[in-house]
Coordinates of C-alpha atoms in Angstrom, one line a residue:
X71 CA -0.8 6.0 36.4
X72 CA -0.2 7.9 39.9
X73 CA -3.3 7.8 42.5
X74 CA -5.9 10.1 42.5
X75 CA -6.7 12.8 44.9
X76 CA -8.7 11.2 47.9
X77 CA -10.5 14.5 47.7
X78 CA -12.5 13.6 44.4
X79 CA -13.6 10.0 45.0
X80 CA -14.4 7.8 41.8
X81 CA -17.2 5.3 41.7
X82 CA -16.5 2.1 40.3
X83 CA -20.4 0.6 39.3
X84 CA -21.7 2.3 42.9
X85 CA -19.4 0.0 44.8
X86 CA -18.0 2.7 46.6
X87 CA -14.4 2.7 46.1
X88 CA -12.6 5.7 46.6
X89 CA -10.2 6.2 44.4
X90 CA -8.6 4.2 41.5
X91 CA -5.6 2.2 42.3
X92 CA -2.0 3.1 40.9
X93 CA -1.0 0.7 37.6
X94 CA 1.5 -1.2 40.6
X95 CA -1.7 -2.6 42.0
X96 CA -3.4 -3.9 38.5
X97 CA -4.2 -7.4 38.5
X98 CA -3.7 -8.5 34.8
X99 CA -6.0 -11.9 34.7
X100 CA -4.1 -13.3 31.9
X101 CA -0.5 -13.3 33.3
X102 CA 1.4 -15.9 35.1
X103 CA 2.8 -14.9 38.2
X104 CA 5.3 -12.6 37.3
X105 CA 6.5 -9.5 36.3
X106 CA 3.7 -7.4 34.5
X107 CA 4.8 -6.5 30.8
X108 CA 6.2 -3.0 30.2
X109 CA 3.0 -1.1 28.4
X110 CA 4.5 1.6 25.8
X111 CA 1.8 1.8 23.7
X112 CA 0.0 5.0 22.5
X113 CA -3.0 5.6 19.9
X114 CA -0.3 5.5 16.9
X115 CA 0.9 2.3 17.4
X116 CA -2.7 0.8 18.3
X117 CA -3.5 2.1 15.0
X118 CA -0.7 0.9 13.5
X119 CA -1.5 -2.5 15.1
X120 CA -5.6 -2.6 14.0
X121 CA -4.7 -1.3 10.1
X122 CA -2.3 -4.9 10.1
X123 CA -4.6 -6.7 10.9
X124 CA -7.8 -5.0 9.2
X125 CA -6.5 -3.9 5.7
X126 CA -5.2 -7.2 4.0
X127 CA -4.7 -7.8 0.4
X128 CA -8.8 -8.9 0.6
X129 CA -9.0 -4.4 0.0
X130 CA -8.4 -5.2 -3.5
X131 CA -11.4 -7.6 -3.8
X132 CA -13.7 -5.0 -2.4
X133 CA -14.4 -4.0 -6.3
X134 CA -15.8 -6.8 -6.9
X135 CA -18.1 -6.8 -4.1
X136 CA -18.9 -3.2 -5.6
X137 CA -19.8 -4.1 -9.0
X138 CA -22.4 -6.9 -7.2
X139 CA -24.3 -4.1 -5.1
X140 CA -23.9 -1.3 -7.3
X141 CA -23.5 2.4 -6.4
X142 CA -26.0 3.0 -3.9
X143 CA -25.6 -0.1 -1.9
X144 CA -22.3 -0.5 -2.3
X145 CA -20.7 2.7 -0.4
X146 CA -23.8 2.8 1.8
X147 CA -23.1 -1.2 2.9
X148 CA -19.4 0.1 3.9
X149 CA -20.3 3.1 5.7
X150 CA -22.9 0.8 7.7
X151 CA -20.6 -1.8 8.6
X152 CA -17.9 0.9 9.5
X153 CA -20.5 2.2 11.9
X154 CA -21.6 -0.8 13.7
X155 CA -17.7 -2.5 13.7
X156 CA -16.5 1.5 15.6
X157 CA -19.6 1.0 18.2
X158 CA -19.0 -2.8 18.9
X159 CA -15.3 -1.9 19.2
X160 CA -16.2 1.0 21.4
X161 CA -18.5 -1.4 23.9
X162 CA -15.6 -4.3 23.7
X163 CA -12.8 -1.5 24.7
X164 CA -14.8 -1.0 27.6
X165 CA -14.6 -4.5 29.2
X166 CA -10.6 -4.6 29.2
X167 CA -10.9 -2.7 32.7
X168 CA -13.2 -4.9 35.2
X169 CA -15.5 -3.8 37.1
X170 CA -15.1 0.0 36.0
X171 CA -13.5 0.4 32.5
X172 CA -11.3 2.9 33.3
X173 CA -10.3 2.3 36.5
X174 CA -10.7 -1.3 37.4
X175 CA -8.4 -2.9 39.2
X176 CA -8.7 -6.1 37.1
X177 CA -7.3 -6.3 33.1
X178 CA -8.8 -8.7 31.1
X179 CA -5.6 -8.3 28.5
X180 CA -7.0 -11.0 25.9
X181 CA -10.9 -11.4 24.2
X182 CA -10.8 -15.0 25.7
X183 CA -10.3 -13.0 29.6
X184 CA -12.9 -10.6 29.0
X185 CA -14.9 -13.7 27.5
X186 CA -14.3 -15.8 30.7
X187 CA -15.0 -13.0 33.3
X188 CA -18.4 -11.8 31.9
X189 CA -20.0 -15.0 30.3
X190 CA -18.2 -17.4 32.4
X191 CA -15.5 -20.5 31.8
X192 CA -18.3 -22.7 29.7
X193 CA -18.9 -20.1 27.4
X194 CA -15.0 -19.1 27.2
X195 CA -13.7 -22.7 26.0
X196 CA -16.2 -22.6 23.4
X197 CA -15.3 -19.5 22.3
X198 CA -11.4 -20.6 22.8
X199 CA -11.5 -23.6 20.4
X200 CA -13.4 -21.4 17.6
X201 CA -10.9 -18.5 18.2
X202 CA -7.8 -20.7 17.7
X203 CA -9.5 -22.3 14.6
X204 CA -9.9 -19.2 13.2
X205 CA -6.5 -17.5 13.8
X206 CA -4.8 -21.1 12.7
X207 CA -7.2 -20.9 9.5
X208 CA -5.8 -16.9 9.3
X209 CA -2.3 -18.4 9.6
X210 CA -2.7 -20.9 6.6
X211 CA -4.4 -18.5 4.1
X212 CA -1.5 -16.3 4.9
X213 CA 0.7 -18.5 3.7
X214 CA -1.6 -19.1 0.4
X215 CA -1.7 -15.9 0.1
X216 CA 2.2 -14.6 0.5
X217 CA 3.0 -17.7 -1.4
X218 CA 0.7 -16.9 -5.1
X219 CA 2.0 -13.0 -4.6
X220 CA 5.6 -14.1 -5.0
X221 CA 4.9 -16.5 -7.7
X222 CA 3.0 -13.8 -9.5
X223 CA 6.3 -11.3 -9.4
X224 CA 8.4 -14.3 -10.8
X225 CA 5.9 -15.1 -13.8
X226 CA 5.6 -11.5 -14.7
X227 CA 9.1 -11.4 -14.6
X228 CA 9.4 -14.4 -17.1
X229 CA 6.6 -13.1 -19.0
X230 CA 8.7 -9.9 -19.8
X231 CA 11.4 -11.5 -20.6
X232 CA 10.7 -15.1 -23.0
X233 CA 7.4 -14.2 -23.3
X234 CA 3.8 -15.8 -22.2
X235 CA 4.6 -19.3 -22.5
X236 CA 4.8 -22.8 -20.4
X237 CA 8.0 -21.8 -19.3
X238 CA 6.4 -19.2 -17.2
X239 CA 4.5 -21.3 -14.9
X240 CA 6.1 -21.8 -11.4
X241 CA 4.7 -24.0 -8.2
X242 CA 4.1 -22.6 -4.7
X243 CA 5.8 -24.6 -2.4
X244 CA 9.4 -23.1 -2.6
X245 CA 7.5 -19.6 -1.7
X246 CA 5.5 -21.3 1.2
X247 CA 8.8 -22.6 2.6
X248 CA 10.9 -19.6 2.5
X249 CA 7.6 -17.9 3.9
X250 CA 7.9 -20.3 6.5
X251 CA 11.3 -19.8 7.5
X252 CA 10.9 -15.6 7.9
X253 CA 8.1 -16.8 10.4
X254 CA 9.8 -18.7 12.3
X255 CA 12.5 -16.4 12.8
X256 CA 9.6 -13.4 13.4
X257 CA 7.6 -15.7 15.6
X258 CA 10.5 -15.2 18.4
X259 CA 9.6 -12.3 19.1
X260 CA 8.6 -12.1 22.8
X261 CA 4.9 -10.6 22.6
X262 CA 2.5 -8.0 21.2
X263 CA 4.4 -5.4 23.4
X264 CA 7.5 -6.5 21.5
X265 CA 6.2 -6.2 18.1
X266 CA 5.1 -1.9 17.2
X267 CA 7.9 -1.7 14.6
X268 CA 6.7 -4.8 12.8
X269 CA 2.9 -3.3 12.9
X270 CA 4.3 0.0 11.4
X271 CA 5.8 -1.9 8.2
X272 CA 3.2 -3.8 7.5
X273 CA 0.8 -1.3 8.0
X274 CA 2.7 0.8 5.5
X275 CA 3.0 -1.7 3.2
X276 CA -0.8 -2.3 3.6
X277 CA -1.3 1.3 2.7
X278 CA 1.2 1.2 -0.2
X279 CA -0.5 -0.9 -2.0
X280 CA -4.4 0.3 -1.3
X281 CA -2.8 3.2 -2.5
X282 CA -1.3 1.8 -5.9
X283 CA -5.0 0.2 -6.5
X284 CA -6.6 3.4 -6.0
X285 CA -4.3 4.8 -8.1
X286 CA -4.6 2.4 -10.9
X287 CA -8.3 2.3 -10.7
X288 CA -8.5 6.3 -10.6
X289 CA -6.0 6.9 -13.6
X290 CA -8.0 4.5 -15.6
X291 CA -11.3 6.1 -15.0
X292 CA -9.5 9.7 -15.7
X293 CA -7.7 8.4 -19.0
X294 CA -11.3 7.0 -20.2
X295 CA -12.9 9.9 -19.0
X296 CA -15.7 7.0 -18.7
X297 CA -17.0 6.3 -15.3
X298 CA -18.6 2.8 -15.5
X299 CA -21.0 0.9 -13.2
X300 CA -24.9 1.1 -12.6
X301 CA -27.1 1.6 -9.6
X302 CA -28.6 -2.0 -9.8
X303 CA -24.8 -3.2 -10.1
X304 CA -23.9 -6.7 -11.9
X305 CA -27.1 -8.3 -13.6
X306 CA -27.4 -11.7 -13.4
X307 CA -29.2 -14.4 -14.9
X308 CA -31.6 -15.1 -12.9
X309 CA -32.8 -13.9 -9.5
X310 CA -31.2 -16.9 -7.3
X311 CA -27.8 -15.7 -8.9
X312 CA -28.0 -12.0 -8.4
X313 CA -29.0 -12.9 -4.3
X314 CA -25.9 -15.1 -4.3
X315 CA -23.7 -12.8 -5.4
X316 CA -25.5 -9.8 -3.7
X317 CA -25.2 -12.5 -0.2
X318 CA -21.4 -13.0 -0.9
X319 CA -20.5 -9.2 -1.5
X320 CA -22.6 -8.4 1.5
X321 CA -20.3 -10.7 3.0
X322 CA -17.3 -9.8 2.2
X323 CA -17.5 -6.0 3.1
X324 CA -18.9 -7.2 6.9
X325 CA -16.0 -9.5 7.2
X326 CA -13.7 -6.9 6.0
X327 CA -14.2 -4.3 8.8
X328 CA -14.2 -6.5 12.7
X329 CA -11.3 -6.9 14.1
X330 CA -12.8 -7.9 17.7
X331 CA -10.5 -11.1 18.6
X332 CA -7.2 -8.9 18.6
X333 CA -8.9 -5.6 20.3
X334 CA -8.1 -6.1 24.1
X335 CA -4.7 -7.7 22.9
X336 CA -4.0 -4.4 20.9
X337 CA -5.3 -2.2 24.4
X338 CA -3.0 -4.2 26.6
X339 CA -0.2 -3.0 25.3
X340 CA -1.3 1.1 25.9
X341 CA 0.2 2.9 28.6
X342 CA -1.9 5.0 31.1
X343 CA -2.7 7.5 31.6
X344 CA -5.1 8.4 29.6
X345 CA -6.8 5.4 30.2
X346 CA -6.4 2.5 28.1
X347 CA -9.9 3.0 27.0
X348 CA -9.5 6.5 25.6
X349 CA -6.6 5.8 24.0
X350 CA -8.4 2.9 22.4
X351 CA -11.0 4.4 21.2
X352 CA -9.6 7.2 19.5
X353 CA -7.1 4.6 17.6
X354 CA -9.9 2.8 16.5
X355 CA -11.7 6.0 15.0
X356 CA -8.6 6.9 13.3
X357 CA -8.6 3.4 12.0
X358 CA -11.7 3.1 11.2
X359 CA -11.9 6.0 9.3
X360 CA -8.9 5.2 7.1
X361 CA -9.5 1.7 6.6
X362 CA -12.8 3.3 5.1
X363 CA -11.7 5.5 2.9
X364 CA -9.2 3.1 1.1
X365 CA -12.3 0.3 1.0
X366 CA -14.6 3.2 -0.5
X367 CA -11.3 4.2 -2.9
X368 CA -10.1 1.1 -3.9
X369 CA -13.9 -0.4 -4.4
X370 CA -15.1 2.5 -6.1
X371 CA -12.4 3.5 -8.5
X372 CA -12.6 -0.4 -9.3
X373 CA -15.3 -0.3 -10.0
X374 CA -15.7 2.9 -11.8
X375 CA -13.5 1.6 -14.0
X376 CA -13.9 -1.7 -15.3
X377 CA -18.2 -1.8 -14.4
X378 CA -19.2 -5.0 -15.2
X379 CA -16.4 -6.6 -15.9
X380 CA -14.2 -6.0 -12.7
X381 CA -12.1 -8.6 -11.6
X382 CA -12.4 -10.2 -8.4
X383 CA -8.5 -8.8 -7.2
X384 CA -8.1 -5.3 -8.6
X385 CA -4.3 -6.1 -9.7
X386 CA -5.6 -8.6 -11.9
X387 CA -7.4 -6.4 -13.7
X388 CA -4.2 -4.2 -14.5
X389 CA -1.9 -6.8 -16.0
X390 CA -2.9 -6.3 -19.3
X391 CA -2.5 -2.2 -18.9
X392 CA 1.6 -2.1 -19.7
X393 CA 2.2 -1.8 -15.3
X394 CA 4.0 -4.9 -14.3
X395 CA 6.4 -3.0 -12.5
X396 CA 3.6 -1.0 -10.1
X397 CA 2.2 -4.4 -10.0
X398 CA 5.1 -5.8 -9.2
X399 CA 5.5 -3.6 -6.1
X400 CA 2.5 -4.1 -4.6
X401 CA 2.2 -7.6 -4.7
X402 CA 6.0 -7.2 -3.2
X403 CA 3.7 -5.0 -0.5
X404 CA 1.5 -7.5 0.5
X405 CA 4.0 -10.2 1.1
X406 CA 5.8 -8.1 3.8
X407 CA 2.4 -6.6 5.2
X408 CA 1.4 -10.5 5.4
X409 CA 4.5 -11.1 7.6
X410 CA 3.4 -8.7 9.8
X411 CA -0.4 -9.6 9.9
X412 CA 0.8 -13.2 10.4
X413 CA 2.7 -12.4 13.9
X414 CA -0.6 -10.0 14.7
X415 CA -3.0 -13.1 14.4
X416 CA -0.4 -15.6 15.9
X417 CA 0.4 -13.8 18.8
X418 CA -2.5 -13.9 20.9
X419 CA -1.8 -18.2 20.2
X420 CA 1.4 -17.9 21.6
X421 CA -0.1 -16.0 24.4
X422 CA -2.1 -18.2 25.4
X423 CA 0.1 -21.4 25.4
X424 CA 2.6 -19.3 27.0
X425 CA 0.3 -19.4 29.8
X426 CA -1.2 -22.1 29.9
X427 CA 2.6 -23.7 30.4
X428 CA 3.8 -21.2 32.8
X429 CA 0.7 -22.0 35.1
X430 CA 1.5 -25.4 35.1
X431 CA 5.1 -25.5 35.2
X432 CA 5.8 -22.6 37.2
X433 CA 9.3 -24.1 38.2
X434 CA 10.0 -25.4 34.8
X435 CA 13.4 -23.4 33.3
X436 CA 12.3 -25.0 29.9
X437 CA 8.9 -22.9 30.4
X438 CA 10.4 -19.6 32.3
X439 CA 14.1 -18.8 31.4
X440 CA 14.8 -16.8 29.1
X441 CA 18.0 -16.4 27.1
X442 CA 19.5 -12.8 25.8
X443 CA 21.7 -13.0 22.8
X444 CA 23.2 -10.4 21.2
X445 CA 24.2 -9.1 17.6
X446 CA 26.4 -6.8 16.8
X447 CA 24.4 -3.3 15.2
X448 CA 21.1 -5.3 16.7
X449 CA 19.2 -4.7 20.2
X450 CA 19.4 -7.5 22.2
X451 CA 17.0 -10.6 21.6
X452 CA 15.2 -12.7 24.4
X453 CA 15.2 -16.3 23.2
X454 CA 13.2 -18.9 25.4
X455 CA 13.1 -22.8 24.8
X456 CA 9.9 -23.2 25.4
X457 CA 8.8 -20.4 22.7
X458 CA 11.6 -21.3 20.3
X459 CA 10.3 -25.4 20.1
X460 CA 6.0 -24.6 20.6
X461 CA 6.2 -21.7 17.8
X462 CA 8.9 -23.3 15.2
X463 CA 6.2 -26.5 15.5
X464 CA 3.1 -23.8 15.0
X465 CA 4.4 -22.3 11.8
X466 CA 5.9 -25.2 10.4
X467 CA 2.6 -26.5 10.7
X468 CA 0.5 -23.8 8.7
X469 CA 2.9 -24.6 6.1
X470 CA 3.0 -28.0 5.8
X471 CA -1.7 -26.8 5.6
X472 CA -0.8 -24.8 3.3
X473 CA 1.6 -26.9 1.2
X474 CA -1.5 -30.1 0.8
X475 CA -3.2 -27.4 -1.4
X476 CA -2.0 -28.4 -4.5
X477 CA -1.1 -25.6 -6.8
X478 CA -4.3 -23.8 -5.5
X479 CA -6.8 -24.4 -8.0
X480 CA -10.3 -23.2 -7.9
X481 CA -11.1 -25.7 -4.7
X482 CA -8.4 -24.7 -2.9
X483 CA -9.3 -21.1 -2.0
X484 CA -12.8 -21.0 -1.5
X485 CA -12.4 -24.1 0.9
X486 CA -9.8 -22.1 3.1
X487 CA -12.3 -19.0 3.1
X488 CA -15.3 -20.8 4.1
X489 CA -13.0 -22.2 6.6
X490 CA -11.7 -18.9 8.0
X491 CA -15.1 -17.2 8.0
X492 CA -17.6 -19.9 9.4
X493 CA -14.6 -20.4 12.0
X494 CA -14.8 -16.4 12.9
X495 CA -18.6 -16.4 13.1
X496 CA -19.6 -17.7 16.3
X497 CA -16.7 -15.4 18.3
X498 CA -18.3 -12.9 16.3
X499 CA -21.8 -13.7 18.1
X500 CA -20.1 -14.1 21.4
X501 CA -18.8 -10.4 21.1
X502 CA -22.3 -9.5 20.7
X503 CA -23.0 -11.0 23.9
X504 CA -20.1 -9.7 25.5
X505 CA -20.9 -6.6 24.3
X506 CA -24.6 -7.2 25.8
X507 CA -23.4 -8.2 29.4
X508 CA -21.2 -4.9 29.8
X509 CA -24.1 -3.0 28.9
X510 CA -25.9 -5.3 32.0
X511 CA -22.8 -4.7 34.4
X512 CA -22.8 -1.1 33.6
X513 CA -26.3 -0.8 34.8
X514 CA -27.4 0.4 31.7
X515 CA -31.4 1.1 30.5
X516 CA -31.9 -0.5 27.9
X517 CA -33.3 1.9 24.7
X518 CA -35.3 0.3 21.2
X519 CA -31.7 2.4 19.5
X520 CA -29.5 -0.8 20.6
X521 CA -31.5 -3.3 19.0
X522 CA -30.0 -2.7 15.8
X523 CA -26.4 -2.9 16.8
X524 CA -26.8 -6.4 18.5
X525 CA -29.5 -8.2 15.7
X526 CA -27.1 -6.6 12.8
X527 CA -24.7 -9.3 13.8
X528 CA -27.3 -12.0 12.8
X529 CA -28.2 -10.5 9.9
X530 CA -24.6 -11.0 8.9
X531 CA -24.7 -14.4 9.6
X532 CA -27.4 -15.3 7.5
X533 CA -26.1 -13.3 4.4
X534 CA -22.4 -14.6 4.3
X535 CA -24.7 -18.1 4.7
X536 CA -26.5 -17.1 1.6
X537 CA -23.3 -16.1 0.2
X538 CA -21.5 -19.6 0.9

């Protein structure tokens, strides 16, 4: 980004600066001491970037949470959420830039920077050790996840072919460890600024099959000509049971839409000009707005056509319908849009030991040299010691996790969600204070229409509570 005429002086917060500084300049606070990474980035590959991470194979659940709230709720809870998750996004894209969020000469290239320089290092370690626990906790149900989808391809394989029968049960842990393995070899690559053509697989993939579940759900409800479903949605019961599962789907779509711990990450790898902030924001509209309308599609067409009766993952509900091999696909879709959103939430880790090493071994050639090999028909790959030992130990890890979860019965899952979501709520209330102390830097007044955006986040909170 080239200077700016010294004729039309920009204010940074009233401090008087004249101009902004060329990119050369940029401290990035979350760098060791060397050179700065090359920033390629546009709004496409941003977008590319948030869908991996946003739309997971939890889009096909979202019927269920339908069915619970019914058909006024329902789409009304998702539009809300959609909302509030595009504004926060839009107040957490502004603190990448420090002080001015266009133009500052500081970049706060991770949430746990942009954490430390507006609520201080206390508040930031906190936030560190919750983060991890929640991107570890991401990593694990990943594995779970990738893992049961294979294993479903191979038993509706058998099933076609000997039939539904004991023969046709398989374990995990063969899936977990060849899972495993691709990470490993994935988890070489450098950094986020290394990974866009990963992000655009798996965020076609993630598409793919939101699309085949719309699909499904909509040819059903066409072929019935019956469009199922109530206002009240699900009864229940008893009143304590209709709140819990009223909580839980309440949950579920507010947990479905932030994306706030891989934001700034995502920005940092934008190039200027337009600012990073522009750029930003108009990815995350565009994501925002698609990862909508396949919520709304997939929920709603699931709903619409199995009403009270729809199953809590959409492809479930179609295995009995004659299309195992549409099935088949998609599940195949989510495994390689899970390798991809496994390298979008592991990054940021490996970011941060990174530098946290390179700070304190700054003359360490374990820590800092890199190796280039090369393939034949295959760009060049940067291989360092330091990443190859830390990140082969990281994933092997999540698998070994993953693997003490015996053939994932009933416990099993609900244990790793309650782990994964009580783990992503308190960085989800430090956002909203993040989000509060830009608005204070910025010098904004403060207007009764910003109370909702901030007290929303508790009301989240206590619902996914209630839902627990």
């Amino acid at each position: 980004m080239g200077a700016a005429d010294s004729n039309e002086p920009i204010p940074l917060l009233q401090l008087g600066l004249p101009s902004p500084p060329v990119d050369d300049d940029l401290v990035d606070s979350e760098l060791p001491a060397k050179a700065a990474p090359n920033r390629t980035g546009n709004a496409w590959t941003a977008v590319a970037h948030i869908i991996t991470g946003v739309i997971g194979s939890g889009v096909l659940s979202l019927a269920w949470s339908m069915a619970q709230l019914g058909w006024v709720w329902g789409p009304l809870l998702m539009l809300l959420f959609a909302a509030v998750t595009l504004a926060s996004t839009f107040l957490l894209c502004s603190c990448y830039r420090s002080p001015d969020p266009d133009y500052g000469p500081v970049r706060n290239g991770s949430y746990l920077a942009a954490v430390k320089r507006n609520l201080g290092k206390k508040n930031a370690w906190i936030c560190a050790l919750l983060i991890q626990m929640n991107l570890y906790g991401t990593g694990i149900a990943y594995t779970i996840t990738t893992a049961i989808c294979m294993r479903a391809i191979r038993r509706s394989s058998c099933y076609r072919k000997d039939g539904e029968d004991d023969r046709c049960e398989f374990g995990s842990t063969q899936y977990m460890l060849i899972f495993g393995v691709v990470q490993i070899f994935m988890s070489q690559i450098p950094d986020f600024h290394s990974m866009e053509w990963l992000s655009v697989v798996a965020a076609i993939m993630s598409l793919a099959y939101s699309t085949i579940g719309l699909g499904l759900g909509a040819a059903k409800v066409v072929g019935s000509r019956v469009i199922k479903g109530s206002v009240g949605g699900v009864s229940a019961s008893n009143t304590m049971q209709k709140l819990w599962r009223v909580s839980q789907a309440v949950g579920d779509i507010a947990f479905a839409y932030p994306y706030s711990m891989i934001v700034l990450e995502i920005q940092d790898t934008l190039r200027s000009p337009p600012s990073e902030r522009e750029t930003m924001n108009k990815a995350s509209l565009i994501s925002t707005c698609i990862t909508t309308f396949f919520y709304l599609s997939c929920g709603g067409f699931g709903y619409a056509a199995f009403g009270d009766q729809t199953p809590g993952d959409l492809l479930t509900g179609f295995a009995n319908y004659g299309s195992h091999w549409v099935i088949d696909f998609a599940n195949a879709c989510v495994v390689v849009h899970l390798i991809g959103g496994y390298q979008v939430y592991s990054q940021p880790v490996f970011a941060m030991v990174d530098k946290w090493l390179a700070d304190r071994f700054p003359c360490s050639s374990f820590v800092n040299r890199n190796y280039t090999l090369k393939f034949p028909l295959l760009p060049p790959l940067s291989l360092n010691l330091e990443r190859l030992c830390f990140r082969t130990a990281y994933v092997a890890s999540t698998t070994g996790v993953a693997m003490v979860f015996p053939y994932f019965n009933q416990s099993a899952a609900p244990a790793m969600e309650l782990l994964a979501k009580a783990s992503a709520m308190p960085p989800i209330l430090c956002q909203r204070d993040l989000d509060g102390a830009f608005l204070v830097r910025q010098q904004l007044r403060w207007d009764p229409s910003w109370a909702p955006l901030f007290s929303l986040w508790s009301e989240i909170a206590l619902s996914q509570l209630r839902g627990w």
